PDB file of C-alpha atoms in Angstrom:
ATOM      1  CA  UNK U 366     -77.786 -24.622 -42.480  1.00 63.00           C
ATOM      2  CA  UNK U 367     -78.967 -21.180 -41.389  1.00 76.00           C
ATOM      3  CA  UNK U 368     -82.715 -20.794 -40.809  1.00 87.00           C
ATOM      4  CA  UNK U 369     -84.997 -18.141 -42.284  1.00 89.00           C
ATOM      5  CA  UNK U 370     -85.486 -16.764 -38.789  1.00 90.00           C
ATOM      6  CA  UNK U 371     -81.716 -16.388 -38.341  1.00 92.00           C
ATOM      7  CA  UNK U 372     -81.367 -14.676 -41.737  1.00 92.00           C
ATOM      8  CA  UNK U 373     -84.028 -12.137 -40.800  1.00 93.00           C
ATOM      9  CA  UNK U 374     -82.321 -11.571 -37.442  1.00 93.00           C
ATOM     10  CA  UNK U 375     -79.029 -10.770 -39.202  1.00 94.00           C
ATOM     11  CA  UNK U 376     -80.758  -8.479 -41.714  1.00 95.00           C
ATOM     12  CA  UNK U 377     -82.634  -6.573 -39.015  1.00 94.00           C
ATOM     13  CA  UNK U 378     -79.500  -6.286 -36.891  1.00 94.00           C
ATOM     14  CA  UNK U 379     -77.837  -4.474 -39.808  1.00 94.00           C
ATOM     15  CA  UNK U 380     -80.747  -2.504 -41.316  1.00 93.00           C
ATOM     16  CA  UNK U 381     -83.381  -2.232 -38.606  1.00 92.00           C
ATOM     17  CA  UNK U 382     -86.952  -3.506 -38.539  1.00 91.00           C
ATOM     18  CA  UNK U 383     -88.168  -5.353 -41.639  1.00 92.00           C
ATOM     19  CA  UNK U 384     -91.440  -6.363 -43.250  1.00 92.00           C
ATOM     20  CA  UNK U 385     -92.044  -9.637 -45.047  1.00 92.00           C
ATOM     21  CA  UNK U 386     -93.431  -9.588 -48.585  1.00 90.00           C
ATOM     22  CA  UNK U 387     -96.785 -11.246 -49.235  1.00 89.00           C
ATOM     23  CA  UNK U 388     -95.094 -14.424 -50.505  1.00 90.00           C
ATOM     24  CA  UNK U 389     -92.624 -14.447 -47.575  1.00 89.00           C
ATOM     25  CA  UNK U 390     -89.698 -14.559 -49.999  1.00 92.00           C
ATOM     26  CA  UNK U 391     -88.360 -11.053 -49.344  1.00 94.00           C
ATOM     27  CA  UNK U 392     -87.505  -9.018 -46.279  1.00 94.00           C
ATOM     28  CA  UNK U 393     -88.155  -5.323 -46.959  1.00 94.00           C
ATOM     29  CA  UNK U 394     -86.162  -2.720 -45.040  1.00 93.00           C
ATOM     30  CA  UNK U 395     -85.199   0.945 -44.977  1.00 90.00           C
ATOM     31  CA  UNK U 396     -82.704   1.690 -47.790  1.00 90.00           C
ATOM     32  CA  UNK U 397     -79.500   3.234 -46.384  1.00 90.00           C
ATOM     33  CA  UNK U 398     -78.566   4.646 -49.802  1.00 88.00           C
ATOM     34  CA  UNK U 399     -81.566   6.789 -50.712  1.00 82.00           C
ATOM     35  CA  UNK U 400     -83.065   6.822 -47.188  1.00 77.00           C
ATOM     36  CA  UNK U 401     -86.210   5.270 -48.730  1.00 60.00           C
ATOM     37  CA  UNK U 402     -87.831   8.557 -49.746  1.00 57.00           C
ATOM     38  CA  UNK U 403     -91.600   8.724 -49.578  1.00 55.00           C
ATOM     39  CA  UNK U 404     -94.350   7.857 -47.166  1.00 53.00           C
ATOM     40  CA  UNK U 405     -93.569   4.147 -47.058  1.00 63.00           C
ATOM     41  CA  UNK U 406     -89.995   3.962 -45.756  1.00 76.00           C
ATOM     42  CA  UNK U 407     -89.565   0.244 -46.502  1.00 86.00           C
ATOM     43  CA  UNK U 408     -88.359   0.037 -50.106  1.00 88.00           C
ATOM     44  CA  UNK U 409     -85.212  -2.138 -50.082  1.00 92.00           C
ATOM     45  CA  UNK U 410     -86.269  -5.703 -50.896  1.00 94.00           C
ATOM     46  CA  UNK U 411     -83.874  -8.493 -49.879  1.00 95.00           C
ATOM     47  CA  UNK U 412     -84.249 -12.032 -51.173  1.00 94.00           C
ATOM     48  CA  UNK U 413     -84.166 -14.224 -48.073  1.00 93.00           C
ATOM     49  CA  UNK U 414     -82.997 -17.274 -50.015  1.00 92.00           C
ATOM     50  CA  UNK U 415     -79.987 -15.886 -51.933  1.00 91.00           C
ATOM     51  CA  UNK U 416     -79.415 -12.431 -50.423  1.00 93.00           C
ATOM     52  CA  UNK U 417     -79.968 -10.451 -53.635  1.00 94.00           C
ATOM     53  CA  UNK U 418     -81.353  -6.941 -53.040  1.00 95.00           C
ATOM     54  CA  UNK U 419     -83.138  -4.174 -54.957  1.00 94.00           C
ATOM     55  CA  UNK U 420     -84.391  -0.748 -53.893  1.00 91.00           C
ATOM     56  CA  UNK U 421     -87.596   0.295 -55.659  1.00 88.00           C
ATOM     57  CA  UNK U 422     -86.803   3.989 -55.176  1.00 85.00           C
ATOM     58  CA  UNK U 423     -83.145   4.506 -56.097  1.00 84.00           C
ATOM     59  CA  UNK U 424     -82.771   1.278 -58.118  1.00 86.00           C
ATOM     60  CA  UNK U 425     -79.709   0.187 -56.132  1.00 88.00           C
ATOM     61  CA  UNK U 426     -79.238  -3.540 -56.542  1.00 89.00           C
ATOM     62  CA  UNK U 427     -76.711  -6.280 -55.906  1.00 90.00           C
ATOM     63  CA  UNK U 428     -76.134  -9.991 -55.417  1.00 90.00           C
ATOM     64  CA  UNK U 429     -75.110  -9.981 -51.744  1.00 92.00           C
ATOM     65  CA  UNK U 430     -76.864  -7.841 -49.162  1.00 94.00           C
ATOM     66  CA  UNK U 431     -73.865  -8.401 -46.903  1.00 92.00           C
ATOM     67  CA  UNK U 432     -71.773  -6.033 -49.012  1.00 89.00           C
ATOM     68  CA  UNK U 433     -74.302  -3.250 -48.421  1.00 92.00           C
ATOM     69  CA  UNK U 434     -74.328  -4.073 -44.721  1.00 92.00           C
ATOM     70  CA  UNK U 435     -70.536  -3.877 -44.543  1.00 90.00           C
ATOM     71  CA  UNK U 436     -70.663  -0.429 -46.126  1.00 89.00           C
ATOM     72  CA  UNK U 437     -73.511   1.133 -44.124  1.00 91.00           C
ATOM     73  CA  UNK U 438     -74.159  -0.830 -40.927  1.00 90.00           C
ATOM     74  CA  UNK U 439     -72.361  -0.069 -37.673  1.00 90.00           C
ATOM     75  CA  UNK U 440     -72.790  -3.741 -36.712  1.00 91.00           C
ATOM     76  CA  UNK U 441     -69.633  -4.834 -38.544  1.00 88.00           C
ATOM     77  CA  UNK U 442     -69.422  -8.288 -36.972  1.00 90.00           C
ATOM     78  CA  UNK U 443     -73.007  -9.100 -37.937  1.00 92.00           C
ATOM     79  CA  UNK U 444     -72.513  -7.550 -41.387  1.00 91.00           C
ATOM     80  CA  UNK U 445     -69.483  -9.782 -41.949  1.00 89.00           C
ATOM     81  CA  UNK U 446     -71.528 -12.814 -40.911  1.00 91.00           C
ATOM     82  CA  UNK U 447     -74.292 -11.781 -43.313  1.00 91.00           C
ATOM     83  CA  UNK U 448     -71.832 -11.280 -46.151  1.00 89.00           C
ATOM     84  CA  UNK U 449     -70.105 -14.607 -45.496  1.00 88.00           C
ATOM     85  CA  UNK U 450     -73.357 -16.512 -45.585  1.00 87.00           C
ATOM     86  CA  UNK U 451     -74.494 -15.181 -48.963  1.00 88.00           C
ATOM     87  CA  UNK U 452     -71.131 -14.985 -50.733  1.00 82.00           C
ATOM     88  CA  UNK U 453     -70.482 -17.243 -53.731  1.00 73.00           C
ATOM     89  CA  UNK U 454     -67.280 -18.465 -55.399  1.00 65.00           C
ATOM     90  CA  UNK U 455     -68.019 -16.049 -58.246  1.00 66.00           C
ATOM     91  CA  UNK U 456     -68.284 -13.143 -55.816  1.00 63.00           C
ATOM     92  CA  UNK U 457     -65.092 -14.200 -54.022  1.00 63.00           C
ATOM     93  CA  UNK U 458     -63.275 -14.014 -57.344  1.00 61.00           C
ATOM     94  CA  UNK U 459     -64.833 -10.615 -58.105  1.00 59.00           C
ATOM     95  CA  UNK U 460     -63.709  -9.309 -54.707  1.00 57.00           C
ATOM     96  CA  UNK U 461     -60.155 -10.488 -55.427  1.00 60.00           C
ATOM     97  CA  UNK U 462     -60.199  -8.714 -58.805  1.00 58.00           C
ATOM     98  CA  UNK U 463     -61.467  -5.496 -57.202  1.00 58.00           C
ATOM     99  CA  UNK U 464     -58.849  -5.704 -54.444  1.00 54.00           C
ATOM    100  CA  UNK U 465     -56.062  -6.091 -56.985  1.00 58.00           C
ATOM    101  CA  UNK U 466     -57.346  -3.086 -58.954  1.00 56.00           C
ATOM    102  CA  UNK U 467     -57.263  -0.997 -55.785  1.00 69.00           C
ATOM    103  CA  UNK U 468     -53.601  -1.677 -54.985  1.00 88.00           C
ATOM    104  CA  UNK U 469     -51.643   1.483 -55.709  1.00 91.00           C
ATOM    105  CA  UNK U 470     -48.414   3.009 -54.518  1.00 95.00           C
ATOM    106  CA  UNK U 471     -48.743   6.578 -53.198  1.00 94.00           C
ATOM    107  CA  UNK U 472     -48.552   9.229 -55.911  1.00 94.00           C
ATOM    108  CA  UNK U 473     -45.331  10.659 -54.514  1.00 96.00           C
ATOM    109  CA  UNK U 474     -43.588   7.261 -54.191  1.00 97.00           C
ATOM    110  CA  UNK U 475     -39.911   7.605 -55.009  1.00 97.00           C
ATOM    111  CA  UNK U 476     -37.045   5.141 -54.979  1.00 97.00           C
ATOM    112  CA  UNK U 477     -34.676   5.496 -52.041  1.00 97.00           C
ATOM    113  CA  UNK U 478     -31.790   4.524 -54.312  1.00 94.00           C
ATOM    114  CA  UNK U 479     -32.132   7.760 -56.295  1.00 94.00           C
ATOM    115  CA  UNK U 480     -33.713  10.038 -53.681  1.00 95.00           C
ATOM    116  CA  UNK U 481     -31.436  12.658 -52.117  1.00 94.00           C
ATOM    117  CA  UNK U 482     -33.904  14.256 -49.726  1.00 96.00           C
ATOM    118  CA  UNK U 483     -33.497  14.299 -45.955  1.00 96.00           C
ATOM    119  CA  UNK U 484     -36.224  11.645 -45.622  1.00 96.00           C
ATOM    120  CA  UNK U 485     -34.438   9.515 -48.203  1.00 96.00           C
ATOM    121  CA  UNK U 486     -31.162   9.801 -46.286  1.00 96.00           C
ATOM    122  CA  UNK U 487     -32.821   8.662 -43.038  1.00 96.00           C
ATOM    123  CA  UNK U 488     -34.427   5.691 -44.786  1.00 97.00           C
ATOM    124  CA  UNK U 489     -31.170   4.735 -46.510  1.00 96.00           C
ATOM    125  CA  UNK U 490     -29.232   4.867 -43.252  1.00 96.00           C
ATOM    126  CA  UNK U 491     -31.855   2.693 -41.552  1.00 96.00           C
ATOM    127  CA  UNK U 492     -31.594   0.094 -44.310  1.00 96.00           C
ATOM    128  CA  UNK U 493     -27.805   0.091 -44.201  1.00 94.00           C
ATOM    129  CA  UNK U 494     -27.923  -0.403 -40.440  1.00 94.00           C
ATOM    130  CA  UNK U 495     -30.144  -3.423 -41.119  1.00 93.00           C
ATOM    131  CA  UNK U 496     -27.519  -4.819 -43.480  1.00 93.00           C
ATOM    132  CA  UNK U 497     -28.718  -3.539 -46.863  1.00 94.00           C
ATOM    133  CA  UNK U 498     -26.023  -2.776 -49.403  1.00 94.00           C
ATOM    134  CA  UNK U 499     -26.622  -0.224 -52.169  1.00 94.00           C
ATOM    135  CA  UNK U 500     -27.293  -3.115 -54.580  1.00 94.00           C
ATOM    136  CA  UNK U 501     -30.030  -4.465 -52.291  1.00 95.00           C
ATOM    137  CA  UNK U 502     -31.775  -1.092 -52.172  1.00 96.00           C
ATOM    138  CA  UNK U 503     -32.032  -1.235 -55.975  1.00 95.00           C
ATOM    139  CA  UNK U 504     -32.931  -4.937 -56.082  1.00 95.00           C
ATOM    140  CA  UNK U 505     -35.906  -4.586 -53.733  1.00 97.00           C
ATOM    141  CA  UNK U 506     -37.038  -1.312 -55.391  1.00 96.00           C
ATOM    142  CA  UNK U 507     -37.670   0.185 -51.953  1.00 97.00           C
ATOM    143  CA  UNK U 508     -39.144   3.637 -51.734  1.00 98.00           C
ATOM    144  CA  UNK U 509     -40.633   6.319 -49.501  1.00 98.00           C
ATOM    145  CA  UNK U 510     -43.590   8.685 -49.490  1.00 97.00           C
ATOM    146  CA  UNK U 511     -44.617  11.816 -47.588  1.00 95.00           C
ATOM    147  CA  UNK U 512     -48.266  10.739 -47.447  1.00 95.00           C
ATOM    148  CA  UNK U 513     -49.594  10.491 -43.877  1.00 93.00           C
ATOM    149  CA  UNK U 514     -50.095   6.706 -43.837  1.00 93.00           C
ATOM    150  CA  UNK U 515     -46.563   6.155 -45.195  1.00 96.00           C
ATOM    151  CA  UNK U 516     -44.750   8.789 -43.152  1.00 94.00           C
ATOM    152  CA  UNK U 517     -41.489   7.443 -41.669  1.00 96.00           C
ATOM    153  CA  UNK U 518     -41.984   4.171 -43.514  1.00 98.00           C
ATOM    154  CA  UNK U 519     -39.963   2.245 -46.071  1.00 98.00           C
ATOM    155  CA  UNK U 520     -42.132   0.764 -48.793  1.00 98.00           C
ATOM    156  CA  UNK U 521     -41.310  -2.640 -50.288  1.00 98.00           C
ATOM    157  CA  UNK U 522     -43.388  -3.085 -53.459  1.00 97.00           C
ATOM    158  CA  UNK U 523     -44.076  -6.444 -55.092  1.00 97.00           C
ATOM    159  CA  UNK U 524     -44.908  -7.155 -58.727  1.00 96.00           C
ATOM    160  CA  UNK U 525     -46.624 -10.131 -60.336  1.00 94.00           C
ATOM    161  CA  UNK U 526     -45.385 -12.043 -63.380  1.00 93.00           C
ATOM    162  CA  UNK U 527     -46.799  -9.336 -65.681  1.00 89.00           C
ATOM    163  CA  UNK U 528     -45.038  -6.545 -63.737  1.00 91.00           C
ATOM    164  CA  UNK U 529     -48.278  -5.320 -62.177  1.00 91.00           C
ATOM    165  CA  UNK U 530     -48.179  -4.185 -58.555  1.00 94.00           C
ATOM    166  CA  UNK U 531     -49.713  -7.004 -56.494  1.00 94.00           C
ATOM    167  CA  UNK U 532     -48.711  -6.027 -52.945  1.00 96.00           C
ATOM    168  CA  UNK U 533     -46.659  -3.721 -50.792  1.00 97.00           C
ATOM    169  CA  UNK U 534     -45.541  -3.688 -47.198  1.00 97.00           C
ATOM    170  CA  UNK U 535     -44.323  -0.513 -45.517  1.00 97.00           C
ATOM    171  CA  UNK U 536     -42.035  -0.834 -42.500  1.00 97.00           C
ATOM    172  CA  UNK U 537     -41.558   2.056 -40.085  1.00 97.00           C
ATOM    173  CA  UNK U 538     -38.034   3.196 -39.260  1.00 96.00           C
ATOM    174  CA  UNK U 539     -39.307   5.294 -36.351  1.00 95.00           C
ATOM    175  CA  UNK U 540     -39.025   3.366 -33.038  1.00 92.00           C
ATOM    176  CA  UNK U 541     -41.814   5.511 -31.531  1.00 92.00           C
ATOM    177  CA  UNK U 542     -44.314   4.453 -34.187  1.00 91.00           C
ATOM    178  CA  UNK U 543     -46.481   1.728 -32.613  1.00 88.00           C
ATOM    179  CA  UNK U 544     -47.591  -0.048 -35.784  1.00 91.00           C
ATOM    180  CA  UNK U 545     -44.488  -1.490 -37.409  1.00 94.00           C
ATOM    181  CA  UNK U 546     -46.028  -2.537 -40.746  1.00 94.00           C
ATOM    182  CA  UNK U 547     -48.608  -0.963 -43.030  1.00 93.00           C
ATOM    183  CA  UNK U 548     -49.684  -3.515 -45.656  1.00 94.00           C
ATOM    184  CA  UNK U 549     -51.717  -3.431 -48.848  1.00 93.00           C
ATOM    185  CA  UNK U 550     -55.359  -4.299 -48.208  1.00 88.00           C
ATOM    186  CA  UNK U 551     -55.423  -7.538 -50.139  1.00 89.00           C
ATOM    187  CA  UNK U 552     -55.530 -11.152 -49.012  1.00 88.00           C
ATOM    188  CA  UNK U 553     -52.071 -12.692 -48.608  1.00 91.00           C
ATOM    189  CA  UNK U 554     -53.517 -15.894 -50.025  1.00 91.00           C
ATOM    190  CA  UNK U 555     -53.658 -14.308 -53.473  1.00 92.00           C
ATOM    191  CA  UNK U 556     -50.160 -12.804 -53.393  1.00 95.00           C
ATOM    192  CA  UNK U 557     -46.875 -14.209 -54.623  1.00 97.00           C
ATOM    193  CA  UNK U 558     -44.430 -11.683 -53.264  1.00 98.00           C
ATOM    194  CA  UNK U 559     -41.814 -10.619 -55.862  1.00 97.00           C
ATOM    195  CA  UNK U 560     -43.320 -13.046 -58.400  1.00 97.00           C
ATOM    196  CA  UNK U 561     -41.724 -11.123 -61.262  1.00 96.00           C
ATOM    197  CA  UNK U 562     -38.274 -11.856 -59.805  1.00 96.00           C
ATOM    198  CA  UNK U 563     -38.820 -15.575 -59.206  1.00 97.00           C
ATOM    199  CA  UNK U 564     -37.846 -18.485 -61.452  1.00 97.00           C
ATOM    200  CA  UNK U 565     -40.088 -21.395 -60.493  1.00 98.00           C
ATOM    201  CA  UNK U 566     -37.989 -23.812 -62.541  1.00 97.00           C
ATOM    202  CA  UNK U 567     -35.178 -23.454 -59.989  1.00 97.00           C
ATOM    203  CA  UNK U 568     -34.864 -24.162 -56.281  1.00 98.00           C
ATOM    204  CA  UNK U 569     -36.793 -21.530 -54.307  1.00 98.00           C
ATOM    205  CA  UNK U 570     -35.938 -20.245 -50.842  1.00 98.00           C
ATOM    206  CA  UNK U 571     -38.971 -19.383 -48.702  1.00 98.00           C
ATOM    207  CA  UNK U 572     -38.749 -17.105 -45.660  1.00 98.00           C
ATOM    208  CA  UNK U 573     -41.339 -15.474 -43.426  1.00 97.00           C
ATOM    209  CA  UNK U 574     -40.755 -11.736 -43.884  1.00 96.00           C
ATOM    210  CA  UNK U 575     -39.130  -9.217 -46.212  1.00 96.00           C
ATOM    211  CA  UNK U 576     -36.057  -8.590 -44.068  1.00 96.00           C
ATOM    212  CA  UNK U 577     -35.375 -12.347 -43.938  1.00 97.00           C
ATOM    213  CA  UNK U 578     -34.742 -12.185 -47.690  1.00 97.00           C
ATOM    214  CA  UNK U 579     -31.847  -9.736 -47.452  1.00 94.00           C
ATOM    215  CA  UNK U 580     -28.948 -12.209 -47.521  1.00 95.00           C
ATOM    216  CA  UNK U 581     -30.734 -14.999 -49.356  1.00 97.00           C
ATOM    217  CA  UNK U 582     -29.932 -16.026 -52.945  1.00 96.00           C
ATOM    218  CA  UNK U 583     -31.722 -14.129 -55.726  1.00 95.00           C
ATOM    219  CA  UNK U 584     -34.339 -16.861 -56.214  1.00 98.00           C
ATOM    220  CA  UNK U 585     -36.100 -16.311 -52.917  1.00 98.00           C
ATOM    221  CA  UNK U 586     -39.352 -14.884 -51.635  1.00 98.00           C
ATOM    222  CA  UNK U 587     -41.261 -14.480 -48.373  1.00 98.00           C
ATOM    223  CA  UNK U 588     -44.739 -15.737 -47.530  1.00 98.00           C
ATOM    224  CA  UNK U 589     -45.594 -12.587 -45.528  1.00 96.00           C
ATOM    225  CA  UNK U 590     -46.229 -14.601 -42.393  1.00 94.00           C
ATOM    226  CA  UNK U 591     -45.563 -18.096 -41.137  1.00 95.00           C
ATOM    227  CA  UNK U 592     -48.233 -20.131 -42.878  1.00 95.00           C
ATOM    228  CA  UNK U 593     -49.318 -21.276 -46.336  1.00 96.00           C
ATOM    229  CA  UNK U 594     -51.522 -24.141 -47.437  1.00 94.00           C
ATOM    230  CA  UNK U 595     -53.322 -25.464 -50.505  1.00 93.00           C
ATOM    231  CA  UNK U 596     -55.482 -22.329 -50.748  1.00 91.00           C
ATOM    232  CA  UNK U 597     -52.486 -19.986 -51.197  1.00 94.00           C
ATOM    233  CA  UNK U 598     -51.382 -18.842 -54.657  1.00 95.00           C
ATOM    234  CA  UNK U 599     -47.708 -19.506 -53.953  1.00 97.00           C
ATOM    235  CA  UNK U 600     -48.444 -23.061 -52.774  1.00 97.00           C
ATOM    236  CA  UNK U 601     -50.349 -23.752 -55.985  1.00 96.00           C
ATOM    237  CA  UNK U 602     -47.597 -22.273 -58.154  1.00 97.00           C
ATOM    238  CA  UNK U 603     -44.935 -24.386 -56.427  1.00 97.00           C
ATOM    239  CA  UNK U 604     -47.002 -27.545 -56.914  1.00 97.00           C
ATOM    240  CA  UNK U 605     -47.813 -26.840 -60.588  1.00 96.00           C
ATOM    241  CA  UNK U 606     -44.137 -26.222 -61.377  1.00 97.00           C
ATOM    242  CA  UNK U 607     -42.842 -28.915 -58.991  1.00 97.00           C
ATOM    243  CA  UNK U 608     -40.471 -26.270 -57.664  1.00 98.00           C
ATOM    244  CA  UNK U 609     -37.901 -27.537 -55.126  1.00 98.00           C
ATOM    245  CA  UNK U 610     -38.126 -25.406 -51.980  1.00 98.00           C
ATOM    246  CA  UNK U 611     -36.082 -24.695 -48.878  1.00 98.00           C
ATOM    247  CA  UNK U 612     -38.181 -23.646 -45.883  1.00 98.00           C
ATOM    248  CA  UNK U 613     -36.309 -21.118 -43.729  1.00 98.00           C
ATOM    249  CA  UNK U 614     -38.905 -20.045 -41.193  1.00 97.00           C
ATOM    250  CA  UNK U 615     -38.163 -18.723 -37.722  1.00 95.00           C
ATOM    251  CA  UNK U 616     -37.273 -21.146 -34.956  1.00 91.00           C
ATOM    252  CA  UNK U 617     -40.614 -20.585 -33.185  1.00 91.00           C
ATOM    253  CA  UNK U 618     -42.487 -21.793 -36.299  1.00 92.00           C
ATOM    254  CA  UNK U 619     -41.130 -25.357 -36.323  1.00 91.00           C
ATOM    255  CA  UNK U 620     -44.571 -26.952 -36.043  1.00 90.00           C
ATOM    256  CA  UNK U 621     -45.882 -24.916 -38.972  1.00 93.00           C
ATOM    257  CA  UNK U 622     -42.747 -25.686 -40.986  1.00 95.00           C
ATOM    258  CA  UNK U 623     -43.310 -29.421 -40.521  1.00 92.00           C
ATOM    259  CA  UNK U 624     -46.966 -29.144 -41.530  1.00 93.00           C
ATOM    260  CA  UNK U 625     -46.202 -27.097 -44.642  1.00 96.00           C
ATOM    261  CA  UNK U 626     -43.391 -29.489 -45.615  1.00 96.00           C
ATOM    262  CA  UNK U 627     -45.747 -32.428 -45.182  1.00 93.00           C
ATOM    263  CA  UNK U 628     -48.405 -30.850 -47.442  1.00 94.00           C
ATOM    264  CA  UNK U 629     -45.869 -30.030 -50.173  1.00 96.00           C
ATOM    265  CA  UNK U 630     -44.328 -33.498 -49.860  1.00 94.00           C
ATOM    266  CA  UNK U 631     -47.764 -35.032 -50.524  1.00 92.00           C
ATOM    267  CA  UNK U 632     -47.623 -33.357 -53.955  1.00 94.00           C
ATOM    268  CA  UNK U 633     -44.150 -34.810 -54.600  1.00 94.00           C
ATOM    269  CA  UNK U 634     -42.505 -31.401 -54.218  1.00 96.00           C
ATOM    270  CA  UNK U 635     -38.845 -31.725 -53.106  1.00 96.00           C
ATOM    271  CA  UNK U 636     -38.610 -29.967 -49.723  1.00 97.00           C
ATOM    272  CA  UNK U 637     -35.650 -29.080 -47.532  1.00 97.00           C
ATOM    273  CA  UNK U 638     -35.769 -27.511 -44.070  1.00 97.00           C
ATOM    274  CA  UNK U 639     -33.072 -25.393 -42.456  1.00 97.00           C
ATOM    275  CA  UNK U 640     -32.295 -26.241 -38.845  1.00 94.00           C
ATOM    276  CA  UNK U 641     -30.915 -22.871 -37.772  1.00 96.00           C
ATOM    277  CA  UNK U 642     -31.119 -21.863 -34.130  1.00 93.00           C
ATOM    278  CA  UNK U 643     -30.466 -18.702 -32.148  1.00 92.00           C
ATOM    279  CA  UNK U 644     -31.024 -16.249 -35.004  1.00 94.00           C
ATOM    280  CA  UNK U 645     -33.716 -15.645 -37.592  1.00 95.00           C
ATOM    281  CA  UNK U 646     -32.589 -15.306 -41.214  1.00 96.00           C
ATOM    282  CA  UNK U 647     -33.115 -11.537 -41.036  1.00 94.00           C
ATOM    283  CA  UNK U 648     -30.451 -11.275 -38.315  1.00 94.00           C
ATOM    284  CA  UNK U 649     -27.813 -13.384 -40.071  1.00 95.00           C
ATOM    285  CA  UNK U 650     -24.880 -12.436 -42.265  1.00 94.00           C
ATOM    286  CA  UNK U 651     -24.732 -13.674 -45.844  1.00 93.00           C
ATOM    287  CA  UNK U 652     -22.150 -16.284 -44.792  1.00 95.00           C
ATOM    288  CA  UNK U 653     -24.442 -17.610 -42.050  1.00 96.00           C
ATOM    289  CA  UNK U 654     -27.427 -17.757 -44.404  1.00 97.00           C
ATOM    290  CA  UNK U 655     -25.398 -19.646 -47.009  1.00 97.00           C
ATOM    291  CA  UNK U 656     -24.193 -22.087 -44.373  1.00 97.00           C
ATOM    292  CA  UNK U 657     -27.671 -22.986 -43.192  1.00 98.00           C
ATOM    293  CA  UNK U 658     -29.008 -23.243 -46.735  1.00 98.00           C
ATOM    294  CA  UNK U 659     -26.175 -25.613 -47.606  1.00 97.00           C
ATOM    295  CA  UNK U 660     -26.896 -27.686 -44.475  1.00 97.00           C
ATOM    296  CA  UNK U 661     -30.672 -27.818 -45.053  1.00 97.00           C
ATOM    297  CA  UNK U 662     -32.015 -31.369 -44.772  1.00 95.00           C
ATOM    298  CA  UNK U 663     -34.460 -32.991 -47.189  1.00 95.00           C
ATOM    299  CA  UNK U 664     -37.874 -33.577 -45.639  1.00 94.00           C
ATOM    300  CA  UNK U 665     -39.172 -37.143 -45.465  1.00 87.00           C
ATOM    301  CA  UNK U 666     -41.715 -39.104 -43.471  1.00 72.00           C
ATOM    302  CA  UNK U 667     -39.065 -40.692 -41.270  1.00 65.00           C
ATOM    303  CA  UNK U 668     -37.917 -37.276 -40.064  1.00 69.00           C
ATOM    304  CA  UNK U 669     -41.541 -36.238 -39.586  1.00 65.00           C
ATOM    305  CA  UNK U 670     -42.221 -39.214 -37.331  1.00 62.00           C
ATOM    306  CA  UNK U 671     -39.054 -38.449 -35.402  1.00 64.00           C
ATOM    307  CA  UNK U 672     -40.227 -34.866 -34.955  1.00 63.00           C
ATOM    308  CA  UNK U 673     -43.646 -36.048 -33.771  1.00 62.00           C
ATOM    309  CA  UNK U 674     -42.072 -38.280 -31.160  1.00 56.00           C
ATOM    310  CA  UNK U 675     -40.013 -35.388 -29.825  1.00 63.00           C
ATOM    311  CA  UNK U 676     -43.044 -33.087 -29.610  1.00 65.00           C
ATOM    312  CA  UNK U 677     -45.695 -35.575 -28.482  1.00 63.00           C
ATOM    313  CA  UNK U 678     -45.648 -34.319 -24.910  1.00 54.00           C
ATOM    314  CA  UNK U 679     -46.372 -30.768 -26.022  1.00 54.00           C
ATOM    315  CA  UNK U 680     -49.658 -31.803 -27.608  1.00 53.00           C
ATOM    316  CA  UNK U 681     -48.685 -30.431 -31.021  1.00 52.00           C
ATOM    317  CA  UNK U 682     -49.065 -33.694 -32.932  1.00 48.00           C
ATOM    318  CA  UNK U 683     -50.864 -33.347 -36.254  1.00 48.00           C
TER     319      UNK U 683
END
């Protein structure tokens, strides 16, 4: 439990010196919005208990002073700590809603499949060199943009069950570009990539990244990383629908694969695990992918114990 003294320290670290109200319930600071006009510069009152704030000059108000700190303070680490302390489940949900509203493709987004520009030709050639057929370029609805942040990138959009954009990832095709991926600024926990294209009543193939999906069956998606748990939207959807899954993560994610399989198994979800070696799914041909999917083994506690025995010396037991 954070003390009043610690709360005031965080507030002053973000907003400068404060004054306590007569009843000691509010810390009053300089308002970064209106600059606290007038002789008395301290006009932004912050409730020490719940973090609600109100400026008596410009009437700015809110439920979490941390959000104001994140916007105006240069002490981002402290501001994040302040926000995290005062945030509520209701605010978390509101943040998710706002994030989803802010997801947009660039105005000049155009499908590579129908684009005949020089940039479109470069992107198409890159995809074909990565194994994409013309059908795949249509299936994944990949596109390009001339906007600065998307320059030399191939954009993979994702749509939710209602066909609303819920995510995008943009992969550079320029080897000199240091940052390989530019992603939508939304929590991966709330995203089911390609949800509109998934049938949760059928067996679902799960991979790590977009390029791993290339030679997978149609009913497949990626988790945009190597980890999911009970807090992730896709985990919840799989459990609710009791969707059989095949986990096809990279070879270096074996520990995580076992942990995810164990969690799904606890909810009686049928789980299989591929035992591929040497190549990730994104580097395999369609024939190789089909082979490993066919050879995937059902997860059970006996296999888990066997895996634990093999890894016990590495200290990775869970």
